[in-house]
Amino acid sequence: MDEREGNGEDVVYDRALLLHGAKRNEVLTLEEIRRYGSDSFGDAEYVRIYGMPPAQWYGRGIRLLGRTAVECTRDALADLIGSDIASLAAKMPSTSSFTVIDPFAGSCNTLYWVLRHLVKAEGIAFELDPLVYALSNRNIAFLDQKIELVQGDYQTLLENRNIPADRGVVVFVAPPWGTALDERVGLDLRRTTPPIGEVVSRIGRTFSGQPLLFATQVYEKVNPASLADVRALVDWSELRIYRLNDEGRNHGILLATRGGTP
Ligand SMILES: C[S@@+](CC[C@H](N)C(=O)[O-])C[C@H]1O[C@@H](n2cnc3c(N)ncnc32)[C@H](O)[C@@H]1O
């Protein structure tokens, strides 16, 4: 029997089981959340989201699918991302109010942290998967930041969205990485689903008349040619890697602007 099918002591709660295996679309118990943390990162509290350790958020009725536990941006990282986005937004030319969009919402945790740092901004998120959407929509109702979460494909939803021309638009870009991440050679930004360049170009066209700030989640190692392709699409960019002691598995962001440089 494939040990990933079972639920016993010998099963390893790792990325493969939760993202691609039997637990992908299952709501995890608190014990499973903690086990993923300890089996994969040596820390049962690893999946800290919305400012809480697992026992606390689980106790409040918040629930995650296996895939979302892997795909979510945990607090330590989302806090740094939110802080850097807010500092950069403050330097954007002639813009005092912002709409923050997460086209690939998942848990909504990064958007939650961006809104904590970027005060008075409005938050909009899109989620394609109906199961992820249903859980996240329920989860964010418990939070102290207001997020409008809409179900569907980001392309269609964005095209139908009118954002006043005097508002700055901040976009957090973290589509599923799938096979784009090879731990040995790094993350290929051309192979995420959809590719990062496609997302940046599309959103750039949709909001061509207003200042745009992109923050794209990246891995410590990024394919250099794929990074150069994305940088060529924007007016200004800067790569930041956050050293959170993940032993070569650190994440970072590519900050970028269109329609003005900070
Ligand atoms: C890596 S997760 C996002 C993590 C999230 N930003 C966070 O803060 O935890 C990517 C999510 O994007 C969703 N997704 C994939 N393609 C999409 C699309 N075309 N439109 C909207 N959502 C999409 C997936 O179902 C998945 O939940």
Coordinates of C-alpha atoms and ligand atoms in Angstrom, one line a residue:
M1 CA 0.0 0.0 0.0
D2 CA 1.2 3.5 -0.7
E3 CA 2.0 4.9 2.7
R4 CA 0.7 8.4 1.6
E5 CA -2.8 6.9 1.4
G6 CA -3.0 6.0 5.0
N7 CA -3.6 8.0 8.1
G8 CA -1.2 6.1 10.5
E9 CA 1.8 6.9 12.4
D10 CA 4.2 6.1 9.6
V11 CA 2.7 8.7 7.2
V12 CA 4.9 11.8 6.6
Y13 CA 2.9 15.0 6.6
D14 CA 4.8 16.8 3.8
R15 CA 4.2 19.0 0.8
A16 CA 3.6 15.9 -1.4
L17 CA 0.8 14.5 0.8
L18 CA -0.9 17.8 1.4
L19 CA -0.5 19.5 -2.0
H20 CA -0.6 16.6 -4.4
G21 CA -1.8 13.6 -2.4
A22 CA -4.8 12.3 -0.4
K23 CA -5.0 15.3 1.9
R24 CA -5.2 17.9 -0.9
N25 CA -8.9 18.6 -0.7
E26 CA -9.4 17.4 2.9
V27 CA -10.1 19.7 5.9
L28 CA -7.2 19.1 8.2
T29 CA -7.6 18.4 12.0
L30 CA -5.6 20.4 14.4
E31 CA -3.4 17.4 15.0
E32 CA -2.7 17.1 11.2
I33 CA -1.8 20.8 11.0
R34 CA 0.7 20.4 13.8
R35 CA 2.0 17.2 12.3
Y36 CA 2.7 18.9 9.0
G37 CA 4.6 21.6 10.9
S38 CA 6.7 19.1 12.8
D39 CA 7.2 16.5 10.0
S40 CA 8.2 19.1 7.4
F41 CA 9.8 22.0 9.4
G42 CA 10.6 20.6 12.9
D43 CA 8.0 23.0 14.3
A44 CA 4.5 22.0 15.2
E45 CA 3.4 25.7 15.3
Y46 CA 4.7 26.4 11.8
V47 CA 1.3 27.1 10.3
R48 CA 0.7 30.4 12.1
I49 CA -1.8 32.5 10.2
Y50 CA -3.9 35.6 10.8
G51 CA -1.6 36.4 13.7
M52 CA -2.3 33.2 15.7
P53 CA -0.7 29.8 16.3
P54 CA -2.6 26.7 15.1
A55 CA -4.4 25.9 18.4
Q56 CA -5.7 29.4 18.6
W57 CA -7.0 29.8 15.1
Y58 CA -8.4 26.3 15.0
G59 CA -10.2 27.0 18.4
R60 CA -11.9 30.0 16.7
G61 CA -13.4 27.8 14.1
I62 CA -10.9 28.5 11.3
R63 CA -10.2 25.6 9.0
L64 CA -7.8 24.8 6.2
L65 CA -7.6 22.2 3.4
G66 CA -4.4 20.3 3.0
R67 CA -3.4 22.2 -0.1
T68 CA -4.0 25.6 1.6
A69 CA -1.9 24.7 4.6
V70 CA 1.0 24.2 2.2
E71 CA 0.2 27.1 -0.2
C72 CA -0.5 29.7 2.5
T73 CA 2.0 32.4 3.3
R74 CA 2.6 32.0 7.0
D75 CA 2.6 35.0 9.5
A76 CA 6.3 35.6 9.8
L77 CA 6.7 36.0 6.0
A78 CA 3.4 37.7 5.4
D79 CA 4.2 40.3 8.1
L80 CA 7.5 41.2 6.4
I81 CA 5.8 41.3 3.0
G82 CA 3.0 43.6 4.3
S83 CA 5.5 45.9 6.0
D84 CA 7.7 46.3 2.8
I85 CA 4.6 46.9 0.6
A86 CA 3.3 49.6 3.0
S87 CA 6.7 51.4 3.0
L88 CA 6.9 51.3 -0.7
A89 CA 3.3 52.4 -1.2
A90 CA 4.1 55.5 1.0
K91 CA 6.7 56.5 -1.6
M92 CA 4.4 56.2 -4.6
P93 CA 3.8 59.4 -6.4
S94 CA 0.6 61.4 -5.9
T95 CA -1.4 58.5 -4.3
S96 CA -2.9 58.6 -0.9
S97 CA -5.4 55.7 -1.0
F98 CA -5.0 52.2 -2.2
T99 CA -6.9 49.1 -3.3
V100 CA -5.0 45.9 -2.6
I101 CA -5.8 43.0 -4.8
D102 CA -4.8 39.4 -4.3
P103 CA -5.8 37.6 -7.5
F104 CA -4.7 34.2 -6.1
A105 CA -6.3 34.4 -2.6
G106 CA -5.8 31.0 -1.0
S107 CA -6.0 31.6 2.7
C108 CA -6.0 35.4 2.3
N109 CA -3.3 35.6 4.9
T110 CA -0.9 37.8 2.9
L111 CA -3.7 40.2 2.1
Y112 CA -4.7 40.2 5.8
W113 CA -1.1 41.3 6.7
V114 CA -0.8 43.9 3.9
L115 CA -4.0 45.5 5.2
R116 CA -2.7 45.5 8.8
H117 CA 0.3 47.6 7.6
L118 CA -1.3 49.7 4.8
V119 CA -4.0 51.4 6.8
K120 CA -7.3 52.6 5.2
A121 CA -6.6 50.4 2.1
E122 CA -9.4 48.3 0.8
G123 CA -8.8 44.6 0.1
I124 CA -10.1 42.5 -2.7
A125 CA -9.3 38.8 -3.3
F126 CA -10.2 36.3 -6.0
E127 CA -10.2 32.5 -5.6
L128 CA -10.8 30.0 -8.4
D129 CA -11.3 26.8 -6.4
P130 CA -14.8 26.5 -4.9
L131 CA -13.6 24.5 -1.8
V132 CA -10.8 26.9 -1.0
Y133 CA -13.1 29.8 -1.6
A134 CA -15.8 28.4 0.7
L135 CA -13.4 27.8 3.6
S136 CA -11.5 31.1 3.3
N137 CA -14.7 33.1 3.0
R138 CA -15.8 31.6 6.3
N139 CA -12.4 32.0 7.9
I140 CA -12.0 35.7 7.0
A141 CA -15.3 36.5 8.6
F142 CA -13.5 35.9 12.0
L143 CA -10.8 38.5 11.3
D144 CA -10.3 42.1 12.3
Q145 CA -9.6 43.3 8.7
K146 CA -12.3 43.5 6.0
I147 CA -11.6 41.5 2.8
E148 CA -14.0 41.1 -0.1
L149 CA -13.4 37.6 -1.4
V150 CA -15.0 36.7 -4.8
Q151 CA -15.1 33.3 -6.3
G152 CA -13.8 32.8 -9.9
D153 CA -10.9 33.3 -12.3
Y154 CA -8.9 36.4 -11.6
Q155 CA -8.8 37.4 -15.3
T156 CA -12.6 37.8 -15.7
L157 CA -13.1 39.2 -12.3
L158 CA -10.4 41.9 -12.8
E159 CA -11.7 43.0 -16.1
N160 CA -15.1 43.6 -14.6
R161 CA -13.7 45.6 -11.7
N162 CA -13.7 49.4 -11.7
I163 CA -11.2 51.0 -9.4
P164 CA -11.3 54.9 -9.3
A165 CA -8.4 56.4 -11.3
D166 CA -7.1 58.3 -8.3
R167 CA -6.5 55.2 -6.2
G168 CA -3.2 53.4 -6.3
V169 CA -3.4 49.7 -7.0
V170 CA -1.3 47.2 -5.1
V171 CA -1.2 43.6 -6.4
F172 CA 0.2 40.6 -4.5
V173 CA 1.1 38.0 -7.1
A174 CA 1.4 34.4 -5.8
P175 CA -0.2 31.9 -8.2
P176 CA 0.3 28.2 -7.6
W177 CA 4.0 27.2 -8.2
G178 CA 3.2 23.6 -9.1
T179 CA 6.2 22.2 -11.0
A180 CA 7.8 25.7 -11.4
L181 CA 9.7 25.1 -8.2
D182 CA 12.6 22.7 -8.4
E183 CA 14.5 22.9 -5.0
R184 CA 17.8 22.3 -6.8
V185 CA 17.6 24.9 -9.6
G186 CA 15.1 27.3 -8.1
L187 CA 11.8 28.9 -9.1
D188 CA 11.1 29.5 -12.8
L189 CA 8.7 32.4 -13.0
R190 CA 7.7 31.4 -16.5
R191 CA 6.3 28.1 -15.2
T192 CA 3.9 29.1 -12.4
T193 CA 0.2 28.6 -13.2
P194 CA -0.4 31.1 -14.7
P195 CA 3.1 32.5 -15.5
I196 CA 4.1 35.6 -13.6
G197 CA 4.9 37.6 -16.7
E198 CA 1.4 36.9 -18.0
V199 CA -0.2 38.1 -14.8
V200 CA 1.9 41.3 -14.6
S201 CA 1.2 42.2 -18.3
R202 CA -2.5 41.5 -18.0
I203 CA -3.0 43.6 -14.8
G204 CA -0.7 46.3 -16.2
R205 CA -3.1 46.6 -19.2
T206 CA -6.2 46.5 -17.1
F207 CA -5.1 49.4 -14.9
S208 CA -2.9 51.2 -17.4
G209 CA -4.1 54.6 -16.2
Q210 CA -3.1 54.4 -12.6
P211 CA 0.0 53.8 -10.4
L212 CA 0.6 50.1 -9.9
L213 CA 2.7 48.3 -7.3
F214 CA 3.3 44.6 -7.7
A215 CA 4.7 42.3 -5.0
T216 CA 5.5 38.9 -6.5
Q217 CA 6.3 36.1 -4.1
V218 CA 9.6 34.3 -5.1
Y219 CA 11.9 31.7 -3.7
E220 CA 15.5 32.2 -2.5
K221 CA 16.7 30.7 -5.8
V222 CA 15.0 32.1 -8.9
N223 CA 15.8 31.2 -12.5
P224 CA 17.7 34.4 -13.6
A225 CA 16.3 34.5 -17.2
S226 CA 12.7 34.2 -15.9
L227 CA 13.4 37.0 -13.4
A228 CA 14.9 39.3 -16.1
D229 CA 11.7 38.7 -18.2
V230 CA 9.5 40.0 -15.5
R231 CA 11.7 42.9 -14.6
A232 CA 11.6 44.0 -18.3
L233 CA 7.8 44.5 -18.0
V234 CA 8.0 47.1 -15.2
D235 CA 9.5 50.6 -14.7
W236 CA 11.3 49.8 -11.4
S237 CA 11.9 46.6 -9.4
E238 CA 13.8 45.3 -6.4
L239 CA 14.3 41.8 -5.1
R240 CA 14.2 41.1 -1.4
I241 CA 14.8 37.7 0.2
Y242 CA 13.7 37.2 3.8
R243 CA 16.1 35.1 5.8
L244 CA 13.8 33.2 8.1
N245 CA 16.2 30.4 8.8
D246 CA 14.5 28.0 6.4
E247 CA 17.9 26.5 5.4
G248 CA 18.0 27.4 1.7
R249 CA 14.2 27.4 1.5
N250 CA 13.7 31.0 2.2
H251 CA 11.1 33.1 0.3
G252 CA 11.2 36.7 -0.8
I253 CA 9.4 39.2 -3.0
L254 CA 10.0 41.0 -6.2
L255 CA 8.7 44.5 -5.6
A256 CA 7.9 46.4 -8.9
T257 CA 6.1 49.5 -10.0
R258 CA 4.4 50.7 -13.2
G259 CA 3.3 54.2 -14.0
G260 CA 5.9 55.8 -11.7
T261 CA 9.0 55.0 -9.7
P262 CA 9.2 55.3 -5.9
Ligands
LIG1 C1 -0.3 29.9 -3.6 S1 -2.0 30.1 -3.2 C2 -2.0 31.7 -2.7 C3 -1.6 32.0 -1.3 C4 -2.2 33.2 -0.7 N1 -1.9 34.4 -1.4 C5 -1.9 33.4 0.8 O1 -1.7 34.5 1.3 O2 -1.9 32.4 1.5 C6 -2.7 30.2 -4.9 C7 -4.2 30.2 -4.9 O3 -4.6 30.7 -6.2 C8 -5.8 30.0 -6.6 N2 -5.9 30.2 -8.1 C9 -5.2 29.5 -9.1 N3 -5.5 30.0 -10.3 C10 -6.4 31.0 -10.1 C11 -7.1 31.9 -11.0 N4 -6.9 31.8 -12.3 N5 -7.9 32.8 -10.5 C12 -8.1 32.9 -9.1 N6 -7.5 32.1 -8.2 C13 -6.6 31.1 -8.7 C14 -5.5 28.6 -6.1 O4 -6.7 27.8 -6.1 C15 -4.8 28.8 -4.8 O5 -5.8 28.8 -3.7

